[in-house]
Amino acid sequence: MSYTIDGKTGPWELVIGLEVHAQVISRAKLFSGAATVFGGAPNSQVSFIDAAFPGMLPVINRECVAQAVRTGLGLNAEIHLESRFDRKNYFYADLPAGYQISQYQHPIVGRGVIEIELADGEVRQIGITRLHLEQDAGKSLHDQHPTKSYIDLNRAGVALMEIVSEPDLRSPEEAGAYLRKLRTVLRYLGTCDGNMDEGSMRADVNVSVRKSGEPFRTRCEVKNVNSVRFVMQAIEAEARRQIAVWEEGGTVLQETRLFEPARGITRSMRNKEDAHDYRYFPDPDLLPLKLDPAWVEALRADLPELPDAKKQRFMAEYGLPAYDAGVLVAEQASADYFEAVARGREGRFAANWVIGDLFAALNRTGRTIETSPVAPGALGELLDLVADGTINGRIAKDVFEDMVESGEAPAEIVARKNLRQVTDTGAIESAVASVLAANADKVAEYKSGKEKLFGFFVGQVMKAMAGKGNPALVNDVLRRHLA
Ligand code: ADP
Ligand code: MG
């Protein structure tokens, strides 16, 4: 699919590439033993290395390397058995060393691919250019004092994975799907928590526009966008700006821009710096990073089942439509919950309940699947009561709402409220007879051809039976009486 905005001189196509910074899940930083917990008191998690004291030597954290390799494997990417660390030099108050240790020409992970699925079901492969490890910087706090800025170095030295995509994305929707899919994969792998609101995943968004079939034009980079929605809005805003520039005969200049969500625009921040401005050079304190192929294979063997594979399996094993399977695998916890309900039961039936009733209840009560008031075992028992005819489907909805409220077991609710399905034809016959007697006029209309009224009679009989009639039997008896 190509995204076009109709300008004066015809349709424009968007070209988008994302650089995602993903904070590595690890107890310690990339080159120091300091802690990485979110929300610690300022400067309480800073080692001499993070504070760049003279003479301190960085020591690579094996777990951070393992996390990068796991991520590379999960992105179907090449793992480079030898990679290098470079110094990226720049001055900023929250970067005490005056350089960031990063990987420039020899990243730990090379080309890979992410599969995204769009709303219309179209599937696209988005190329990953590379993944490299680097240190995060500290944080400047400008709002703590009227005339001073403060520096918090807790984040300084925390391991980041920078995951760079090819310029393969063509619309805000595709960029959103890419980010959500990447976040899902990272969470499955346990290598990044993907919490964009805590800053553990943020994106630099590269945007250009062109006429279909043309070579790429100049791009601009929108820095540090921190939600999927803002990424999509930033692309839209930046594309509109560039199209207007080209349409008016101007030239888009390569630059770094900022997105202002409140105004829905991007504004210029600085001219784009080039790699040579950073004077990258190999960090003399660090040897090339060499990985043992057997260690990499052990990490591969230990990977969890990833969302794409799980989705295929849900379709094959439980007979789910692709859409339902996709919804369920978007989060590992939902997938696990579904499987606990579906095992040994009818898969589609279980999926409908999880995606429909359960998700609605979680939304309404502000809970997540992890804090669900209804455990998968309890939902499974409810489905069994429907499957074996103890209650009908309509009553099951009420029992479920009761379970959400009270946490009580479904069989107890059914017993306490006397909700068993009525299959006794005598009781159904008499309910039908009294409903038909009370609605003689409608019966006459029905018999003179207004067959739509059948549904009305079913509803009245069910109502007379407090919803507990067996729907198939009610239909049979009604038909016989109205014949
Ligand atoms: P830098 O590190 O200087 O930002 P990179 O070569 O790493 O530059 O590219 C950064 C991102 O820009 C990548 O995600 C890439 O896909 C994207 N990109 C490159 N060219 C274009 C373009 N013409 N339009 C949109 N995005 C682009
Ligand atoms: Mg960049």
mmCIF file of C-alpha atoms in Angstrom, residues 81-309:
data_model
loop_
_atom_site.group_PDB
_atom_site.id
_atom_site.type_symbol
_atom_site.label_atom_id
_atom_site.label_comp_id
_atom_site.label_asym_id
_atom_site.label_seq_id
_atom_site.Cartn_x
_atom_site.Cartn_y
_atom_site.Cartn_z
ATOM 1 C CA LEU A 81 30.219 -12.677 15.903
ATOM 2 C CA GLU A 82 32.617 -9.738 16.042
ATOM 3 C CA SER A 83 31.515 -6.185 16.723
ATOM 4 C CA ARG A 84 33.171 -3.024 18.045
ATOM 5 C CA PHE A 85 32.471 -0.110 20.333
ATOM 6 C CA ASP A 86 33.158 3.461 19.265
ATOM 7 C CA ARG A 87 33.140 6.815 20.962
ATOM 8 C CA LYS A 88 30.561 9.232 19.598
ATOM 9 C CA ASN A 89 31.848 12.599 20.734
ATOM 10 C CA TYR A 90 29.591 15.493 21.610
ATOM 11 C CA PHE A 91 29.212 17.948 24.448
ATOM 12 C CA TYR A 92 26.148 17.989 26.612
ATOM 13 C CA ALA A 93 25.671 18.643 30.316
ATOM 14 C CA ASP A 94 24.084 15.231 30.915
ATOM 15 C CA LEU A 95 26.971 13.434 29.177
ATOM 16 C CA PRO A 96 29.866 13.801 31.625
ATOM 17 C CA ALA A 97 32.380 11.836 29.532
ATOM 18 C CA GLY A 98 31.916 14.096 26.506
ATOM 19 C CA TYR A 99 31.249 10.999 24.420
ATOM 20 C CA GLN A 100 28.743 8.191 24.239
ATOM 21 C CA ILE A 101 29.983 4.629 23.787
ATOM 22 C CA SER A 102 28.099 3.281 20.802
ATOM 23 C CA GLN A 103 28.637 0.975 17.844
ATOM 24 C CA TYR A 104 29.178 2.696 14.537
ATOM 25 C CA GLN A 105 30.631 0.679 11.691
ATOM 26 C CA HIS A 106 30.496 -2.750 13.307
ATOM 27 C CA PRO A 107 27.179 -3.280 15.082
ATOM 28 C CA ILE A 108 26.388 -6.487 16.935
ATOM 29 C CA VAL A 109 23.354 -7.252 14.746
ATOM 30 C CA GLY A 110 22.950 -6.769 10.996
ATOM 31 C CA ARG A 111 20.059 -7.159 8.566
ATOM 32 C CA GLY A 112 16.766 -8.580 9.714
ATOM 33 C CA VAL A 113 13.053 -8.337 9.028
ATOM 34 C CA ILE A 114 9.765 -7.624 10.819
ATOM 35 C CA GLU A 115 6.425 -8.695 9.404
ATOM 36 C CA ILE A 116 3.586 -6.242 9.923
ATOM 37 C CA GLU A 117 -0.106 -6.686 9.305
ATOM 38 C CA LEU A 118 -2.354 -3.798 8.304
ATOM 39 C CA ALA A 119 -6.015 -3.200 9.107
ATOM 40 C CA ASP A 120 -7.123 -4.583 5.720
ATOM 41 C CA GLY A 121 -5.192 -7.817 6.379
ATOM 42 C CA GLU A 122 -2.307 -6.982 4.025
ATOM 43 C CA VAL A 123 1.014 -8.334 5.285
ATOM 44 C CA ARG A 124 4.315 -6.497 4.609
ATOM 45 C CA GLN A 125 7.934 -7.298 5.371
ATOM 46 C CA ILE A 126 9.860 -4.334 6.793
ATOM 47 C CA GLY A 127 13.641 -4.511 6.607
ATOM 48 C CA ILE A 128 15.791 -4.021 9.686
ATOM 49 C CA THR A 129 19.096 -2.392 8.782
ATOM 50 C CA ARG A 130 20.923 -3.029 12.038
ATOM 51 C CA LEU A 131 20.756 -3.179 15.808
ATOM 52 C CA HIS A 132 23.572 -1.787 17.900
ATOM 53 C CA LEU A 133 24.283 -1.403 21.593
ATOM 54 C CA GLU A 134 24.971 1.982 23.133
ATOM 55 C CA GLN A 135 24.857 3.869 26.405
ATOM 56 C CA ASP A 136 21.998 6.140 27.339
ATOM 57 C CA ALA A 137 22.786 9.684 28.520
ATOM 58 C CA GLY A 138 21.664 11.262 31.786
ATOM 59 C CA LYS A 139 18.712 13.586 32.127
ATOM 60 C CA SER A 140 18.688 17.377 32.470
ATOM 61 C CA LEU A 141 15.969 18.697 34.757
ATOM 62 C CA HIS A 142 15.023 22.230 33.791
ATOM 63 C CA ASP A 143 11.905 22.578 35.923
ATOM 64 C CA GLN A 144 13.264 22.156 39.448
ATOM 65 C CA HIS A 145 14.699 25.630 40.026
ATOM 66 C CA PRO A 146 13.962 29.072 38.538
ATOM 67 C CA THR A 147 17.502 29.756 37.350
ATOM 68 C CA LYS A 148 19.365 26.437 37.498
ATOM 69 C CA SER A 149 19.239 23.149 35.659
ATOM 70 C CA TYR A 150 19.883 19.923 37.524
ATOM 71 C CA ILE A 151 21.379 16.724 36.185
ATOM 72 C CA ASP A 152 20.220 13.216 37.067
ATOM 73 C CA LEU A 153 22.735 10.588 35.985
ATOM 74 C CA ASN A 154 20.669 7.525 36.927
ATOM 75 C CA ARG A 155 20.012 6.831 33.265
ATOM 76 C CA ALA A 156 23.610 7.537 32.216
ATOM 77 C CA GLY A 157 25.207 4.333 31.018
ATOM 78 C CA VAL A 158 22.011 2.274 30.871
ATOM 79 C CA ALA A 159 22.129 -0.096 27.888
ATOM 80 C CA LEU A 160 20.092 0.836 24.845
ATOM 81 C CA MET A 161 19.513 -1.106 21.674
ATOM 82 C CA GLU A 162 19.151 1.173 18.676
ATOM 83 C CA ILE A 163 17.069 -0.670 16.119
ATOM 84 C CA VAL A 164 17.175 0.969 12.694
ATOM 85 C CA SER A 165 14.651 0.156 9.980
ATOM 86 C CA GLU A 166 15.079 0.432 6.244
ATOM 87 C CA PRO A 167 13.083 3.257 4.626
ATOM 88 C CA ASP A 168 10.399 0.662 3.826
ATOM 89 C CA LEU A 169 7.411 2.192 5.608
ATOM 90 C CA ARG A 170 4.911 4.095 3.468
ATOM 91 C CA SER A 171 2.258 5.493 5.794
ATOM 92 C CA PRO A 172 1.596 6.512 9.389
ATOM 93 C CA GLU A 173 -0.490 3.366 9.727
ATOM 94 C CA GLU A 174 2.446 1.168 8.672
ATOM 95 C CA ALA A 175 4.783 2.981 11.067
ATOM 96 C CA GLY A 176 2.282 2.406 13.887
ATOM 97 C CA ALA A 177 1.942 -1.277 13.022
ATOM 98 C CA TYR A 178 5.739 -1.599 12.893
ATOM 99 C CA LEU A 179 6.217 -0.027 16.317
ATOM 100 C CA ARG A 180 3.502 -2.120 17.912
ATOM 101 C CA LYS A 181 4.882 -5.290 16.373
ATOM 102 C CA LEU A 182 8.430 -4.446 17.423
ATOM 103 C CA ARG A 183 7.219 -3.759 20.965
ATOM 104 C CA THR A 184 5.350 -7.078 21.040
ATOM 105 C CA VAL A 185 8.450 -8.972 19.909
ATOM 106 C CA LEU A 186 10.681 -7.209 22.465
ATOM 107 C CA ARG A 187 8.213 -8.011 25.243
ATOM 108 C CA TYR A 188 7.955 -11.669 24.224
ATOM 109 C CA LEU A 189 11.742 -11.857 24.219
ATOM 110 C CA GLY A 190 11.936 -10.118 27.599
ATOM 111 C CA THR A 191 14.647 -7.810 26.263
ATOM 112 C CA CYS A 192 12.811 -4.454 26.623
ATOM 113 C CA ASP A 193 9.612 -3.673 28.500
ATOM 114 C CA GLY A 194 8.417 -1.409 25.661
ATOM 115 C CA ASN A 195 6.905 1.145 28.031
ATOM 116 C CA MET A 196 6.984 4.257 25.893
ATOM 117 C CA ASP A 197 5.499 6.419 28.645
ATOM 118 C CA GLU A 198 8.463 5.629 30.902
ATOM 119 C CA GLY A 199 10.848 6.340 28.046
ATOM 120 C CA SER A 200 12.078 2.778 27.729
ATOM 121 C CA MET A 201 11.191 2.848 24.050
ATOM 122 C CA ARG A 202 11.399 6.010 21.945
ATOM 123 C CA ALA A 203 11.611 6.631 18.239
ATOM 124 C CA ASP A 204 13.407 8.979 15.867
ATOM 125 C CA VAL A 205 11.210 9.279 12.827
ATOM 126 C CA ASN A 206 12.775 9.874 9.394
ATOM 127 C CA VAL A 207 10.359 11.183 6.791
ATOM 128 C CA SER A 208 10.610 12.180 3.161
ATOM 129 C CA VAL A 209 8.107 12.420 0.336
ATOM 130 C CA ARG A 210 8.396 11.679 -3.371
ATOM 131 C CA LYS A 211 6.336 11.135 -6.453
ATOM 132 C CA SER A 212 5.719 7.443 -7.086
ATOM 133 C CA GLY A 213 8.592 5.770 -8.873
ATOM 134 C CA GLU A 214 11.073 8.592 -8.145
ATOM 135 C CA PRO A 215 14.310 8.092 -6.228
ATOM 136 C CA PHE A 216 14.186 9.082 -2.550
ATOM 137 C CA ARG A 217 14.244 12.769 -1.756
ATOM 138 C CA THR A 218 15.817 14.530 1.241
ATOM 139 C CA ARG A 219 14.560 13.368 4.628
ATOM 140 C CA CYS A 220 14.065 15.097 7.924
ATOM 141 C CA GLU A 221 14.448 13.378 11.257
ATOM 142 C CA VAL A 222 11.874 14.029 13.982
ATOM 143 C CA LYS A 223 13.636 13.296 17.270
ATOM 144 C CA ASN A 224 12.516 11.424 20.347
ATOM 145 C CA VAL A 225 8.849 10.760 19.785
ATOM 146 C CA ASN A 226 7.447 8.851 22.740
ATOM 147 C CA SER A 227 4.163 7.216 21.781
ATOM 148 C CA VAL A 228 2.825 5.265 18.831
ATOM 149 C CA ARG A 229 0.088 7.826 18.331
ATOM 150 C CA PHE A 230 2.562 10.715 18.322
ATOM 151 C CA VAL A 231 4.785 8.901 15.816
ATOM 152 C CA MET A 232 1.816 8.585 13.462
ATOM 153 C CA GLN A 233 0.820 12.221 13.989
ATOM 154 C CA ALA A 234 4.411 13.443 13.560
ATOM 155 C CA ILE A 235 4.680 11.620 10.208
ATOM 156 C CA GLU A 236 1.422 13.111 9.000
ATOM 157 C CA ALA A 237 2.447 16.629 10.066
ATOM 158 C CA GLU A 238 5.962 16.391 8.656
ATOM 159 C CA ALA A 239 4.786 14.915 5.346
ATOM 160 C CA ARG A 240 2.245 17.710 4.920
ATOM 161 C CA ARG A 241 4.917 20.305 5.626
ATOM 162 C CA GLN A 242 7.346 18.806 3.095
ATOM 163 C CA ILE A 243 4.690 18.427 0.421
ATOM 164 C CA ALA A 244 3.802 22.095 0.842
ATOM 165 C CA VAL A 245 7.485 23.079 0.531
ATOM 166 C CA TRP A 246 7.925 21.077 -2.698
ATOM 167 C CA GLU A 247 4.565 22.214 -4.108
ATOM 168 C CA GLU A 248 5.552 25.845 -3.585
ATOM 169 C CA GLY A 249 8.769 25.313 -5.524
ATOM 170 C CA GLY A 250 11.011 25.153 -2.456
ATOM 171 C CA THR A 251 13.523 22.550 -1.315
ATOM 172 C CA VAL A 252 13.338 20.404 1.788
ATOM 173 C CA LEU A 253 16.579 20.716 3.754
ATOM 174 C CA GLN A 254 17.945 17.822 5.788
ATOM 175 C CA GLU A 255 17.474 18.733 9.407
ATOM 176 C CA THR A 256 16.516 17.517 12.833
ATOM 177 C CA ARG A 257 13.036 18.527 13.965
ATOM 178 C CA LEU A 258 10.822 18.263 17.016
ATOM 179 C CA PHE A 259 7.163 17.275 17.097
ATOM 180 C CA GLU A 260 4.817 19.463 19.122
ATOM 181 C CA PRO A 261 1.791 17.294 19.854
ATOM 182 C CA ALA A 262 -0.306 20.186 21.186
ATOM 183 C CA ARG A 263 0.041 22.135 17.919
ATOM 184 C CA GLY A 264 0.229 19.112 15.610
ATOM 185 C CA ILE A 265 3.332 20.471 13.843
ATOM 186 C CA THR A 266 7.060 19.776 13.666
ATOM 187 C CA ARG A 267 9.569 22.583 14.109
ATOM 188 C CA SER A 268 13.236 22.873 13.263
ATOM 189 C CA MET A 269 15.681 22.040 16.034
ATOM 190 C CA ARG A 270 19.048 22.100 14.283
ATOM 191 C CA ASN A 271 20.713 21.358 10.989
ATOM 192 C CA LYS A 272 21.307 17.674 10.603
ATOM 193 C CA GLU A 273 24.712 16.743 11.913
ATOM 194 C CA ASP A 274 26.743 14.263 9.881
ATOM 195 C CA ALA A 275 28.620 11.271 11.203
ATOM 196 C CA HIS A 276 31.954 13.107 10.811
ATOM 197 C CA ASP A 277 30.743 15.786 13.221
ATOM 198 C CA TYR A 278 30.874 13.185 15.973
ATOM 199 C CA ARG A 279 34.454 12.116 15.252
ATOM 200 C CA TYR A 280 33.676 8.496 15.862
ATOM 201 C CA PHE A 281 36.701 6.403 16.761
ATOM 202 C CA PRO A 282 37.134 2.937 18.313
ATOM 203 C CA ASP A 283 36.993 3.137 22.111
ATOM 204 C CA PRO A 284 40.563 2.358 23.239
ATOM 205 C CA ASP A 285 39.261 1.024 26.579
ATOM 206 C CA LEU A 286 37.264 -1.772 24.973
ATOM 207 C CA LEU A 287 38.400 -4.783 22.981
ATOM 208 C CA PRO A 288 36.376 -5.942 19.983
ATOM 209 C CA LEU A 289 33.402 -7.949 21.217
ATOM 210 C CA LYS A 290 33.734 -11.569 20.092
ATOM 211 C CA LEU A 291 30.871 -14.009 20.505
ATOM 212 C CA ASP A 292 31.223 -17.761 20.801
ATOM 213 C CA PRO A 293 28.962 -19.325 18.131
ATOM 214 C CA ALA A 294 27.943 -22.066 20.598
ATOM 215 C CA TRP A 295 26.801 -19.402 23.075
ATOM 216 C CA VAL A 296 24.719 -17.719 20.343
ATOM 217 C CA GLU A 297 23.170 -21.086 19.419
ATOM 218 C CA ALA A 298 22.324 -21.731 23.071
ATOM 219 C CA LEU A 299 20.529 -18.369 23.205
ATOM 220 C CA ARG A 300 18.675 -19.273 20.016
ATOM 221 C CA ALA A 301 17.584 -22.626 21.431
ATOM 222 C CA ASP A 302 16.249 -20.827 24.491
ATOM 223 C CA LEU A 303 14.051 -18.293 22.654
ATOM 224 C CA PRO A 304 10.347 -18.379 23.504
ATOM 225 C CA GLU A 305 7.712 -18.998 20.858
ATOM 226 C CA LEU A 306 7.369 -15.612 19.111
ATOM 227 C CA PRO A 307 4.133 -13.898 18.076
ATOM 228 C CA ASP A 308 4.198 -14.860 14.369
ATOM 229 C CA ALA A 309 4.719 -18.545 15.161
#
